[in-house]
Amino acid sequence: MDVSPILESLNDAQRQAVTSPAEPMLVIAGAGSGKTRVLVHRAAWLIDVVGIAPQSLLAVTFTNKAAAEMRGRIEALLGMPVNHLWIGTFHGLAHRLLRRHWREARLPQNFQIIDSDDQLRLIKRLLKSLEIDDSRWVPREIQYFINAQKDEGLRHQHLDDDGDLDRRQMISLYAAYAELCERGGLVDFAELLLRAHELWRDNPELLAHYRRRFSHLLVDEFQDTNAIQYAWLRLLAGDTGVPFVVGDDDQSIYRWRGARVEHILRFQKDFPAAKIVKLEQNYRSTATILGAANALIANNNSRMGKNLWTDGADGETIKLYAAYNERDEADFVIARLRDWIDQGNVRADAAVLYRSNAQSRVLEEGLINAGIPYRVYGGLRFFERAEIKDALAYLRLISNRDDDSAFERVVNRPTRGIGARTVEAMRAHTRANSCSMWRAAGAIASDELNSRAANAVLAFLNLIESMARETSGLDLQDKVDHAIHASGLIDFFRKDRGERGETRVENLMELVSAAKSFTPDLAEEMSPLDEFLSHAALEAGEGQADAWDDCVQLMTMHSAKGLEFPLVFLCGMEDGLFPHQRSIADPGGLEEERRLCYVGITRAKQILYMTYAEQRRLHGMDKLSHPSRFIAEVPDEFIEEIRPRVQVSRPVRSARRSKSSALQEHPGIRLGQRVRHRKFGDGVILNCEGQGAHTRVEVNFETAGTKWLVLSYANLDLM
Ligand code: ATP
Ligand code: MG
């Protein structure tokens, strides 16, 4: 057997990992050292050489896109399709299991997945129905609390209030939320993982079956597993399973979502026989880019430590551009993109990365004006658009009448004379009778409502019933087509004559195409409609519907994990934006931001730009900003400033010099000085830079937080 295709493009350490005998394996290695490549080749090796059946492999990746890519690469190596190989995200795999074993998981067969918006809406409704003040009990905080518990594997029964009244309230809201979901057959993202774990934990025979079946487990991005994901893997592996995990402690960037890099150490304890392989050669980036990344991450204290090297060329220096404001930044990025495309490069090879989603808008505007096709990955998502969620809510009701969150969404959309009072009466009935909104609507229409309201409600119930009847024999795409028309949504948005209405109609049509090109792969376990709805909910958490054409790629640095591009821009390199304001005061948080910056830099193969704006309007507020401290952490030799301006000031490094001259010019102003601002109140001066009319100070206000202000306009009173 010729195994050269599987082995020849690997270095010694990689080959050792790929061909290792069946024993637990931990590959810890830096960015771009071939971890994902090792996983792909390991799968091919197991199937082709060891003779493991594809259905005996379980592969876990971080995004659906990564999963699709991994499958493609394995198939390319083997020269054959591997349909029965289970490969997906933790959420996707958990979902698949729950569909197969809905009975054992104690779920209704047609359970629906709700995304985080639906979840938030459900929580708001819950607070309202319990007459709880949502300014005191903030829905987002409750949502965070519930998900954090689930991520740790905890149900409300497991929680102790420790005599703390606030905690007691949170726990009881968790319980009430759980009951609401139970009643509607609704499953949120965190619930998928928790249920899948309980499914195996509570059904030993089922677990034994899957332990026999999945003789080999492959896990990418292991550093970002959370407690429940780790517990799930641990359960599946048992004492005899063979987990093969790869990760990089320097790329752990989801601590805020419960990820625990400590699982790397835990793994070594749980599987004492585990072999550990380190990969240190980077194949992705130029020596310059790698040097910058290594220097940056060396500033973190909590690291396992490793030394990445490359034998590639130095490549170009990293270009740093100081923009006047966010528009200037966008213009700069677009001009560089244009040059790149004009030189005959592929658009999809260029990525524009940023810290927070809201930054994409200005960049998008610029790209549209310049006529450069682009795609926002993980940003404004197709399946999250309002009209799409409306249409999906109708489909969900067709599939499951007790889906309360779908019911509430469309009961009066388009408007059909069912007012807030009527809806409130239904809610009261659901509370009193522990039933769904659907049942409540039927009940109160016949005995509580006046005839006009009752007729409106009955008309809605009949509409859904007749839609269910009329679509029952249709295939998926015709079902969707029927639903968007019969629901009245198309007419409703057509009446909205502006651009918006038109876009919405187009989007609804696009939903029909999405249904058309959708291939169900769980056909045995669920109806194509339910599978499509689940796909929509899972997909909404991530990319967009369409394929990866030749477009410039826009995404947050979080979404860029695992990917690579010849040309990369890191935009908005400003303190307060990146590192994010929230994390600056917290050392752990700052280290996580630095890891994120490391992820950003190491996405670049050949050319890297960093940009920052001296003034930025974001979320409707103007702010003066200071270049990110991460820029200063990259040694000078790797960076070249390219701002075409006379008065170039090397950021951060020159700050110290200008600080003193600024202070000399303004005798009253000194660091630590207490000041009062008309709008922001009292605060303390933290920093000062610039000269003359441009002198600006950074003030930490007691209530308004930290702000940069231009001294000559700020009218600060010295105290
Ligand atoms: P990340 O930490 O960013 O996820 P990674 O460690 O998973 O990175 P890969 O994406 O697997 O790294 O590999 C990085 C790049 O290096 C890819 O383009 C890959 O094809 C290439 N590569 C990996 N190993 C080799 C090798 N032995 N020879 C040539 N190219 C390699
Ligand atoms: Mg990888």
PDB file of C-alpha atoms in Angstrom, residues 11 14 28-38 220-221 247-248 250-251 279-286 289-290 293-294 306 308-310 561-564 598-599 601-605:
ATOM      1  CA  ASN A  11       7.711  16.634   9.353  1.00  0.00           C
ATOM      2  CA  GLN A  14       3.912  15.403  12.809  1.00  0.00           C
ATOM      3  CA  ILE A  28       0.382  20.984  22.046  1.00  0.00           C
ATOM      4  CA  ALA A  29       1.717  23.413  19.552  1.00  0.00           C
ATOM      5  CA  GLY A  30       1.723  27.017  18.457  1.00  0.00           C
ATOM      6  CA  ALA A  31      -0.223  28.677  15.700  1.00  0.00           C
ATOM      7  CA  GLY A  32       0.347  27.470  12.181  1.00  0.00           C
ATOM      8  CA  SER A  33       2.452  24.483  13.209  1.00  0.00           C
ATOM      9  CA  GLY A  34       0.170  21.994  11.524  1.00  0.00           C
ATOM     10  CA  LYS A  35      -2.136  20.820  14.334  1.00  0.00           C
ATOM     11  CA  THR A  36      -5.195  20.737  12.134  1.00  0.00           C
ATOM     12  CA  ARG A  37      -3.145  19.128   9.395  1.00  0.00           C
ATOM     13  CA  VAL A  38      -2.082  16.407  11.833  1.00  0.00           C
ATOM     14  CA  ASP A 220      -9.243  20.285  17.318  1.00  0.00           C
ATOM     15  CA  GLU A 221      -8.874  23.564  19.288  1.00  0.00           C
ATOM     16  CA  GLY A 247      -4.524  22.580  20.936  1.00  0.00           C
ATOM     17  CA  ASP A 248      -2.534  25.665  21.800  1.00  0.00           C
ATOM     18  CA  ASP A 250      -1.724  30.590  23.681  1.00  0.00           C
ATOM     19  CA  GLN A 251      -4.894  30.576  21.600  1.00  0.00           C
ATOM     20  CA  LEU A 279       5.252  20.892  17.164  1.00  0.00           C
ATOM     21  CA  GLU A 280       7.448  23.933  16.913  1.00  0.00           C
ATOM     22  CA  GLN A 281       7.967  24.628  13.266  1.00  0.00           C
ATOM     23  CA  ASN A 282       5.562  27.148  11.820  1.00  0.00           C
ATOM     24  CA  TYR A 283       4.681  26.707   8.146  1.00  0.00           C
ATOM     25  CA  ARG A 284       2.211  29.500   7.808  1.00  0.00           C
ATOM     26  CA  SER A 285       3.785  32.895   8.314  1.00  0.00           C
ATOM     27  CA  THR A 286       6.888  34.810   7.324  1.00  0.00           C
ATOM     28  CA  ILE A 289       5.056  37.945  11.288  1.00  0.00           C
ATOM     29  CA  LEU A 290       6.048  35.024  13.459  1.00  0.00           C
ATOM     30  CA  ALA A 293       3.606  37.125  17.349  1.00  0.00           C
ATOM     31  CA  ASN A 294       6.251  35.439  19.510  1.00  0.00           C
ATOM     32  CA  LYS A 306       7.010  27.096  23.523  1.00  0.00           C
ATOM     33  CA  LEU A 308       7.931  28.617  17.370  1.00  0.00           C
ATOM     34  CA  TRP A 309      10.365  28.965  14.499  1.00  0.00           C
ATOM     35  CA  THR A 310      10.274  28.969  10.740  1.00  0.00           C
ATOM     36  CA  LYS A 561      -9.473  31.159  14.788  1.00  0.00           C
ATOM     37  CA  GLY A 562      -7.955  28.273  12.838  1.00  0.00           C
ATOM     38  CA  LEU A 563      -8.081  30.124   9.488  1.00  0.00           C
ATOM     39  CA  GLU A 564      -5.221  31.596   7.442  1.00  0.00           C
ATOM     40  CA  TYR A 598      -1.739  36.574  18.900  1.00  0.00           C
ATOM     41  CA  VAL A 599      -4.490  34.686  17.084  1.00  0.00           C
ATOM     42  CA  ILE A 601      -1.401  38.211  13.928  1.00  0.00           C
ATOM     43  CA  THR A 602      -0.833  34.518  13.255  1.00  0.00           C
ATOM     44  CA  ARG A 603      -3.673  34.375  10.721  1.00  0.00           C
ATOM     45  CA  ALA A 604      -1.381  36.190   8.250  1.00  0.00           C
ATOM     46  CA  LYS A 605       0.783  34.221   5.890  1.00  0.00           C
TER      47      LYS A 605
END
